[in-house]
mmCIF file of C-alpha atoms in Angstrom:
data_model
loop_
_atom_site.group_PDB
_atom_site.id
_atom_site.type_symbol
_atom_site.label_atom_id
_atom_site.label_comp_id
_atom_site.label_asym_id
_atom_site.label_seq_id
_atom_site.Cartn_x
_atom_site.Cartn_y
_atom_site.Cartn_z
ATOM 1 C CA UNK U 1 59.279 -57.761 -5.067
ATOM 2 C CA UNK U 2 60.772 -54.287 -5.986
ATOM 3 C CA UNK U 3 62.992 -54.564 -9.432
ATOM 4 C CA UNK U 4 66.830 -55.191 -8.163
ATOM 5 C CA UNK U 5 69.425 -53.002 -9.760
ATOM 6 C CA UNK U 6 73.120 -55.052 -9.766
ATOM 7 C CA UNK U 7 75.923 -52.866 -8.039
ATOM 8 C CA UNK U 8 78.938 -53.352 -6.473
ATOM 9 C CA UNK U 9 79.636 -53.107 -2.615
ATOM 10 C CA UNK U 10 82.565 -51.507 -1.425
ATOM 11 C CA UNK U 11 81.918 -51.194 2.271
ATOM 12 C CA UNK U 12 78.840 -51.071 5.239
ATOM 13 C CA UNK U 13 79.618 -48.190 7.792
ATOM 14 C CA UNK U 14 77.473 -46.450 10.674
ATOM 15 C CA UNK U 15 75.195 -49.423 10.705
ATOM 16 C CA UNK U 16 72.690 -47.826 7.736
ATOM 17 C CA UNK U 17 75.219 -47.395 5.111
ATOM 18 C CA UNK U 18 76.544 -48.676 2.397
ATOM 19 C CA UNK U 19 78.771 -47.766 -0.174
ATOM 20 C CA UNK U 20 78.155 -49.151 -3.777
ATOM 21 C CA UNK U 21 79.740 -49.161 -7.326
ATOM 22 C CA UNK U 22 77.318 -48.739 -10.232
ATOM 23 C CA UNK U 23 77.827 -50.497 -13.383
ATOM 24 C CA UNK U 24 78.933 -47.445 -14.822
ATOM 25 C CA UNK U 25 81.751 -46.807 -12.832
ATOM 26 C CA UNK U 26 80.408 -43.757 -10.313
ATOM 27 C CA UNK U 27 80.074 -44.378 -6.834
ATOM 28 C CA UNK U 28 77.155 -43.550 -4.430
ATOM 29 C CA UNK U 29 75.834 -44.136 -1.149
ATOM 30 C CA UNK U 30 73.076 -46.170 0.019
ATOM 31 C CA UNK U 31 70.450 -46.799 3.112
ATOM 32 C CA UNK U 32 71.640 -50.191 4.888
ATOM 33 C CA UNK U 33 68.071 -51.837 6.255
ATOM 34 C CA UNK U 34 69.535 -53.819 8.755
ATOM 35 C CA UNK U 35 70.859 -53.260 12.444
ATOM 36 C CA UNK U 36 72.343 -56.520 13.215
ATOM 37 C CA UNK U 37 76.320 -56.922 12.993
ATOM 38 C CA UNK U 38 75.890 -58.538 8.894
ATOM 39 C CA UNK U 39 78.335 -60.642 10.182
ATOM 40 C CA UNK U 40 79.661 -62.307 6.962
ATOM 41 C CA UNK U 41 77.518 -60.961 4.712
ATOM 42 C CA UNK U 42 80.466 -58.084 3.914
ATOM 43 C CA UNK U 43 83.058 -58.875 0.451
ATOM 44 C CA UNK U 44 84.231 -55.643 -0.651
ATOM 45 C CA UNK U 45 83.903 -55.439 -4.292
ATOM 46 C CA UNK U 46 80.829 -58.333 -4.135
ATOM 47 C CA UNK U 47 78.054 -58.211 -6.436
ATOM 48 C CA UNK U 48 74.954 -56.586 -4.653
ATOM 49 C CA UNK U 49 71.533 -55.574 -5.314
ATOM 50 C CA UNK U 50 69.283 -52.513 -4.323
ATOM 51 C CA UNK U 51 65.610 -51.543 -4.734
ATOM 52 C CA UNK U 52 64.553 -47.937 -5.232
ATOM 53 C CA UNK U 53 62.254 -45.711 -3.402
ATOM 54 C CA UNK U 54 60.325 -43.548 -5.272
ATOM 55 C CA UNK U 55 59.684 -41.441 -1.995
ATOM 56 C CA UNK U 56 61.162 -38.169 -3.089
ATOM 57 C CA UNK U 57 61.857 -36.954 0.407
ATOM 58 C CA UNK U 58 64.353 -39.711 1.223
ATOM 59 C CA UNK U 59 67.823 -38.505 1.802
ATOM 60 C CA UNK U 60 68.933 -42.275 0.563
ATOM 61 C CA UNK U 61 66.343 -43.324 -2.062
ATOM 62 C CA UNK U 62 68.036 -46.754 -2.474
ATOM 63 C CA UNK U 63 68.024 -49.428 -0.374
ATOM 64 C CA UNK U 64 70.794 -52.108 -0.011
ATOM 65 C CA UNK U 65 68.692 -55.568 -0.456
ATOM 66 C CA UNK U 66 70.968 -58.661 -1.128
ATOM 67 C CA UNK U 67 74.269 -59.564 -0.987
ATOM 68 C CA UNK U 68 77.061 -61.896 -1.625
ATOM 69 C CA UNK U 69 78.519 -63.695 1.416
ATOM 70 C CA UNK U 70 82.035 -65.375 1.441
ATOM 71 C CA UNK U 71 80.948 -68.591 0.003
ATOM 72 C CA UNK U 72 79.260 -66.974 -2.908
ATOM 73 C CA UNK U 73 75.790 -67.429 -1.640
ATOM 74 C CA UNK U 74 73.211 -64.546 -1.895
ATOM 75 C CA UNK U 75 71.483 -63.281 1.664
ATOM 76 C CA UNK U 76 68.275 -60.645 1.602
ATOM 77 C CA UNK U 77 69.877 -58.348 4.315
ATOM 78 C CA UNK U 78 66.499 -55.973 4.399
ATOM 79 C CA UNK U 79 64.980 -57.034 7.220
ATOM 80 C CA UNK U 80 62.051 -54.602 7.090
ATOM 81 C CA UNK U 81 61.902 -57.339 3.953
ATOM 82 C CA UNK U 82 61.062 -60.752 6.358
ATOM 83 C CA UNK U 83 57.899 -59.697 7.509
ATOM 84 C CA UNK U 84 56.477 -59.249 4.018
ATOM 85 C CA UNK U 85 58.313 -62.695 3.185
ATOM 86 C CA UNK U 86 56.438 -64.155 5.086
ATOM 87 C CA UNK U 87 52.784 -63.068 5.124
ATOM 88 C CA UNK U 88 53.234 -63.863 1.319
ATOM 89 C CA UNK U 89 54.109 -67.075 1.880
ATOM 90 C CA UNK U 90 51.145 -67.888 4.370
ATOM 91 C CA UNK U 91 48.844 -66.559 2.263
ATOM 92 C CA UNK U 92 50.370 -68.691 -0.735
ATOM 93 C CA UNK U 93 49.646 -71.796 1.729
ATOM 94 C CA UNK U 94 53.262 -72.005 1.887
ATOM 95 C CA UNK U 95 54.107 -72.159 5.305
ATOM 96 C CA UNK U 96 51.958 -75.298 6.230
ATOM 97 C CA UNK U 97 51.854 -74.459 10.536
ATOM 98 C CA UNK U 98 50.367 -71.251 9.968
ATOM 99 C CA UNK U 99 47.422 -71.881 7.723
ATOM 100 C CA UNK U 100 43.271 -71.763 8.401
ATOM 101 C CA UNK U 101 43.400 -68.194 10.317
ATOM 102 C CA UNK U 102 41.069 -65.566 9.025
ATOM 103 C CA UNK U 103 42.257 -62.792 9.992
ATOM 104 C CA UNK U 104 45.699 -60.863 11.089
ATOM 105 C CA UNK U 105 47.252 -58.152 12.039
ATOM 106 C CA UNK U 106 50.706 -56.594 11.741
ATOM 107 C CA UNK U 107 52.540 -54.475 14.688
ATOM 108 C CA UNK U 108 49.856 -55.375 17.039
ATOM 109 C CA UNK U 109 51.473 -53.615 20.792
ATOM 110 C CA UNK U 110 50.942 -56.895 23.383
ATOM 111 C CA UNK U 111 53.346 -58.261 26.395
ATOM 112 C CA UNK U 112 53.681 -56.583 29.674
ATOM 113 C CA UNK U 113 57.027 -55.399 28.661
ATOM 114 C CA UNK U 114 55.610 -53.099 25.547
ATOM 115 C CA UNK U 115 56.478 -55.098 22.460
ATOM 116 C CA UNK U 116 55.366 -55.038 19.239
ATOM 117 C CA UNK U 117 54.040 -58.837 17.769
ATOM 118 C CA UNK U 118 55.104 -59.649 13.922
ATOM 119 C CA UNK U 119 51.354 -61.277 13.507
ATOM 120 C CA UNK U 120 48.365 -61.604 15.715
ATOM 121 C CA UNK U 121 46.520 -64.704 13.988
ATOM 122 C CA UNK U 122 43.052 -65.808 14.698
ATOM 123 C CA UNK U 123 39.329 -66.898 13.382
ATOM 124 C CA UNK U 124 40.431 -70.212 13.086
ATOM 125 C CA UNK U 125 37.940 -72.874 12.604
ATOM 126 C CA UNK U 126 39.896 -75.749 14.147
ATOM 127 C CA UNK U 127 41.578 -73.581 16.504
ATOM 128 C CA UNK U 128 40.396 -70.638 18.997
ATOM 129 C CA UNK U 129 43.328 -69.309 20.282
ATOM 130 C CA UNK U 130 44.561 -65.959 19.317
ATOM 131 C CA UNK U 131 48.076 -66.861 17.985
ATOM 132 C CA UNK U 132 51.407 -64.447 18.231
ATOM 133 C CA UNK U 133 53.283 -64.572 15.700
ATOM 134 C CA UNK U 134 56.700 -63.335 15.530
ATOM 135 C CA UNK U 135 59.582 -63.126 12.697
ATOM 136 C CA UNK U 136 63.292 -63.074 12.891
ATOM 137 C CA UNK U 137 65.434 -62.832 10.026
ATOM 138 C CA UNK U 138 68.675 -65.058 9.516
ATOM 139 C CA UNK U 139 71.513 -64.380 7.078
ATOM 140 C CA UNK U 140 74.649 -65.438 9.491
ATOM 141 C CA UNK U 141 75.987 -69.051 7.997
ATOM 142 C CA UNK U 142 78.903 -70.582 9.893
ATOM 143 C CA UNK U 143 80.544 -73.518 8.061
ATOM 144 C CA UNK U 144 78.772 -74.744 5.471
ATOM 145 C CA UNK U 145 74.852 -74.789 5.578
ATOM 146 C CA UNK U 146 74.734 -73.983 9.508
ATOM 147 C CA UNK U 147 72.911 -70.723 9.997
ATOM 148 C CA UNK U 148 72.979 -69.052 13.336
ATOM 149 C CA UNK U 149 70.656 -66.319 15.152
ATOM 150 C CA UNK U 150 71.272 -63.494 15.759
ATOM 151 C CA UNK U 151 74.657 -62.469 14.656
ATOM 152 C CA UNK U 152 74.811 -59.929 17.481
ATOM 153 C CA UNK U 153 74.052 -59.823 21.135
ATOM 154 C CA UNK U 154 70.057 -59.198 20.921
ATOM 155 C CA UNK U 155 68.552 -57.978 24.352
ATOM 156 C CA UNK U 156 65.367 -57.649 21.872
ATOM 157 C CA UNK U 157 65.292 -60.825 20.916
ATOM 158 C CA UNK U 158 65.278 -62.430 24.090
ATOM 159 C CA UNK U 159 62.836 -60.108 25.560
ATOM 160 C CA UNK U 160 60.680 -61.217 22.426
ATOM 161 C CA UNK U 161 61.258 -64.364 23.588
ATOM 162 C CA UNK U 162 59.929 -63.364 26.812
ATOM 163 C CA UNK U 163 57.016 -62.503 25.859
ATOM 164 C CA UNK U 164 55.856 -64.965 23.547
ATOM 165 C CA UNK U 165 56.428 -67.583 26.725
ATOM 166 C CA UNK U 166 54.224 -65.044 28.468
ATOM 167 C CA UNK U 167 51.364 -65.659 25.799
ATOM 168 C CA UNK U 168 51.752 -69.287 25.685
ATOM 169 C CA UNK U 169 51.509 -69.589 29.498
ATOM 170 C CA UNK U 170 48.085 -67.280 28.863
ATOM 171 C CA UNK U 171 46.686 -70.301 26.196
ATOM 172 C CA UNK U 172 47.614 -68.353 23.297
ATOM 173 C CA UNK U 173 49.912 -70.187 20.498
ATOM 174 C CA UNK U 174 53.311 -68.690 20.092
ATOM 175 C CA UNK U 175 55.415 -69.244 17.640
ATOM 176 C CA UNK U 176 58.781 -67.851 16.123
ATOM 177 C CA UNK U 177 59.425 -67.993 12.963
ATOM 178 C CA UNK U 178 63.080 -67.622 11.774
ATOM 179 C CA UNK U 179 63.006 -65.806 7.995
ATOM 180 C CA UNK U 180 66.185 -67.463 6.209
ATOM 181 C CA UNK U 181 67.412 -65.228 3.971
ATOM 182 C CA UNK U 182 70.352 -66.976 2.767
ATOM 183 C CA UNK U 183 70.511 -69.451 -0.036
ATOM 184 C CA UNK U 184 72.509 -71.539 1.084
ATOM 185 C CA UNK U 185 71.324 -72.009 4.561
ATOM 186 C CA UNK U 186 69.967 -75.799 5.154
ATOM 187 C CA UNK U 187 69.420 -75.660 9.183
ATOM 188 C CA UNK U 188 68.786 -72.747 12.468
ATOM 189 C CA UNK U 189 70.271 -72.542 15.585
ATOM 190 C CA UNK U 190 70.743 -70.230 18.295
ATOM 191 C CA UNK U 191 73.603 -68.709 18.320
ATOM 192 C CA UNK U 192 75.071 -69.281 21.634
ATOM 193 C CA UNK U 193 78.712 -68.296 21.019
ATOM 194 C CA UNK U 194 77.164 -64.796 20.259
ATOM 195 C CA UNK U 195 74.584 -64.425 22.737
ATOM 196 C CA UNK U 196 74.897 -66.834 24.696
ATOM 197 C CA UNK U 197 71.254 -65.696 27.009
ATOM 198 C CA UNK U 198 69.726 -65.755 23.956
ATOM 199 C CA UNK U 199 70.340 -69.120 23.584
ATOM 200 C CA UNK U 200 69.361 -70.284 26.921
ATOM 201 C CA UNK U 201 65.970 -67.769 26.615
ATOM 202 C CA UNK U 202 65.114 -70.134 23.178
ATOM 203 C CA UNK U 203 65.863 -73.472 24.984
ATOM 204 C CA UNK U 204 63.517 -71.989 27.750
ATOM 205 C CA UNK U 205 60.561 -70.885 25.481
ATOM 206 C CA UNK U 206 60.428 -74.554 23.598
ATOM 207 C CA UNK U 207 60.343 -75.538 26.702
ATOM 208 C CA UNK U 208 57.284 -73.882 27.552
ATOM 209 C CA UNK U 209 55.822 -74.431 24.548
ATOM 210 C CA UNK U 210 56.726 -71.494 21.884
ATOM 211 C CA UNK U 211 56.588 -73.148 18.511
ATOM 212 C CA UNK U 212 59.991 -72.648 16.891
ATOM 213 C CA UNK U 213 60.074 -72.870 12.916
ATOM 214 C CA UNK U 214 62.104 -71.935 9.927
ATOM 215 C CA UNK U 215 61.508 -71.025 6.150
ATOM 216 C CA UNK U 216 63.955 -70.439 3.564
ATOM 217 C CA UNK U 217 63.956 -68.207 0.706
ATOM 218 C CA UNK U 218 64.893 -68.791 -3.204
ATOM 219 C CA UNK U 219 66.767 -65.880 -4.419
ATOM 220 C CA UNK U 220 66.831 -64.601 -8.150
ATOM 221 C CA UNK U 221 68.260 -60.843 -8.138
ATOM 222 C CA UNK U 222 67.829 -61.123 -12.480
ATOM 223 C CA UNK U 223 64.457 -62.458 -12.484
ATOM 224 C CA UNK U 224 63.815 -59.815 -8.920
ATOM 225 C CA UNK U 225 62.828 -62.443 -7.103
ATOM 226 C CA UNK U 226 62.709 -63.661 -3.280
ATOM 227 C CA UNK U 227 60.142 -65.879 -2.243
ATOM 228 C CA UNK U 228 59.982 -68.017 1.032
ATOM 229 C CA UNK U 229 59.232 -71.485 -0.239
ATOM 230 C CA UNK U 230 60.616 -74.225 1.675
ATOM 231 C CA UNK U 231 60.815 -75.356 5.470
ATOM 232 C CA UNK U 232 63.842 -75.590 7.104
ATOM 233 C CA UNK U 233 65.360 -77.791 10.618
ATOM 234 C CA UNK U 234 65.152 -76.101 13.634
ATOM 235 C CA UNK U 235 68.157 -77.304 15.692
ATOM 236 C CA UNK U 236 66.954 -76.595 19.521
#
């Protein structure tokens, strides 16, 4: 993990900005990684964290990376973040489903509607098929310990979900894997008050035979950690 530098946030505005206080005092502005609505994931004047780019030709070299929610729990809002999450934690044996493949790739183009898979698994002993492997990251918690995906209407999402079913009806393994940054996130569901054919698209590729699981994440912003380390309920 990137060293975390403590801040202050003060607000989120045109979807990849964010406004933060130094300890100092002064003010700047920083790149928001994350599209989704960050539905309550926003306390002005909250504690934050943010990494640093050393990429000299960035316009925002800091990146917005965790935050306090309303309940005083920390969420990893970087959701180009999850996907690194979680090949660490296969690779650590962590994530017990998704272990004995030799080889993977990221970004691998597949589906007849043009998507890009998380993970393409295979060269598995025990286990031929190619599996598709894709990651969604959850920070939206609604009452205590409930997390919910998405947190905004996701035509990507369910067209993700599309495709996955598409796989699985081809004898490849699918399976969705939601990222849970949020410490203090116990259980996933789909979010159906939010998008509510999202929801129905989920019920629809369990059905068919999409593997749905979930990992959480311990956070330590003073020790700059975030590691996915334990498995969470799926509630379909």
């Amino acid at each position: 993990m990137s060293t975390l530098f403590p801040a202050l946030l003060l607000r989120r505005y045109k979807r990849f900005l964010a406004d933060v206080r130094l300890p100092d005092g002064s003010e700047i502005t920083i790149h928001c990684p994350n599209t989704g609505s960050m539905k309550n994931c926003v306390v002005p004047e909250s504690p934050c964290w943010y990494s640093l780019s050393e990429n000299k030709a960035r316009k925002y070299p800091q990146t917005l990376e965790l935050v306090t929610t309303p309940g005083g729990h920390l969420a990893g809002i970087n959701t180009g973040r999850a996907n690194d999450l979680v090949e660490t934690a296969i690779q650590a044996g962590v994530i017990t489903e998704l272990q004995g493949y030799g080889l993977f790739k990221r970004e691998q183009i597949y589906g007849e509607e043009k998507s890009r898979i998380d993970f393409l698994l295979s060269d598995k002993q025990a286990d031929a098929r190619l599996c598709y492997l894709e990651v969604k990251n959850v920070t939206l918690m609604e009452n205590e310990g409930e997390g919910f995906f998405p947190d905004a209407v996701s035509e990507r999402g369910s067209k993700h979900l599309r495709e996955l079913m598409a796989m699985r009806a081809q004898g490849h393994r699918a399976v969705l894997l939601f990222c849970v940054q949020h410490s203090g996130i116990l259980s996933v569901r789909a979010a159906a008050h939010i998008d509510a054919i999202y929801a129905a698209t989920l019920a629809s590729a369990h059905a068919a035979g999409v593997e749905v699981i979930a990992y959480g994440v311990t956070i330590q912003p003073e020790q700059h950690l975030i590691a996915l380390d334990r498995p969470l309920p799926v509630l379909l």
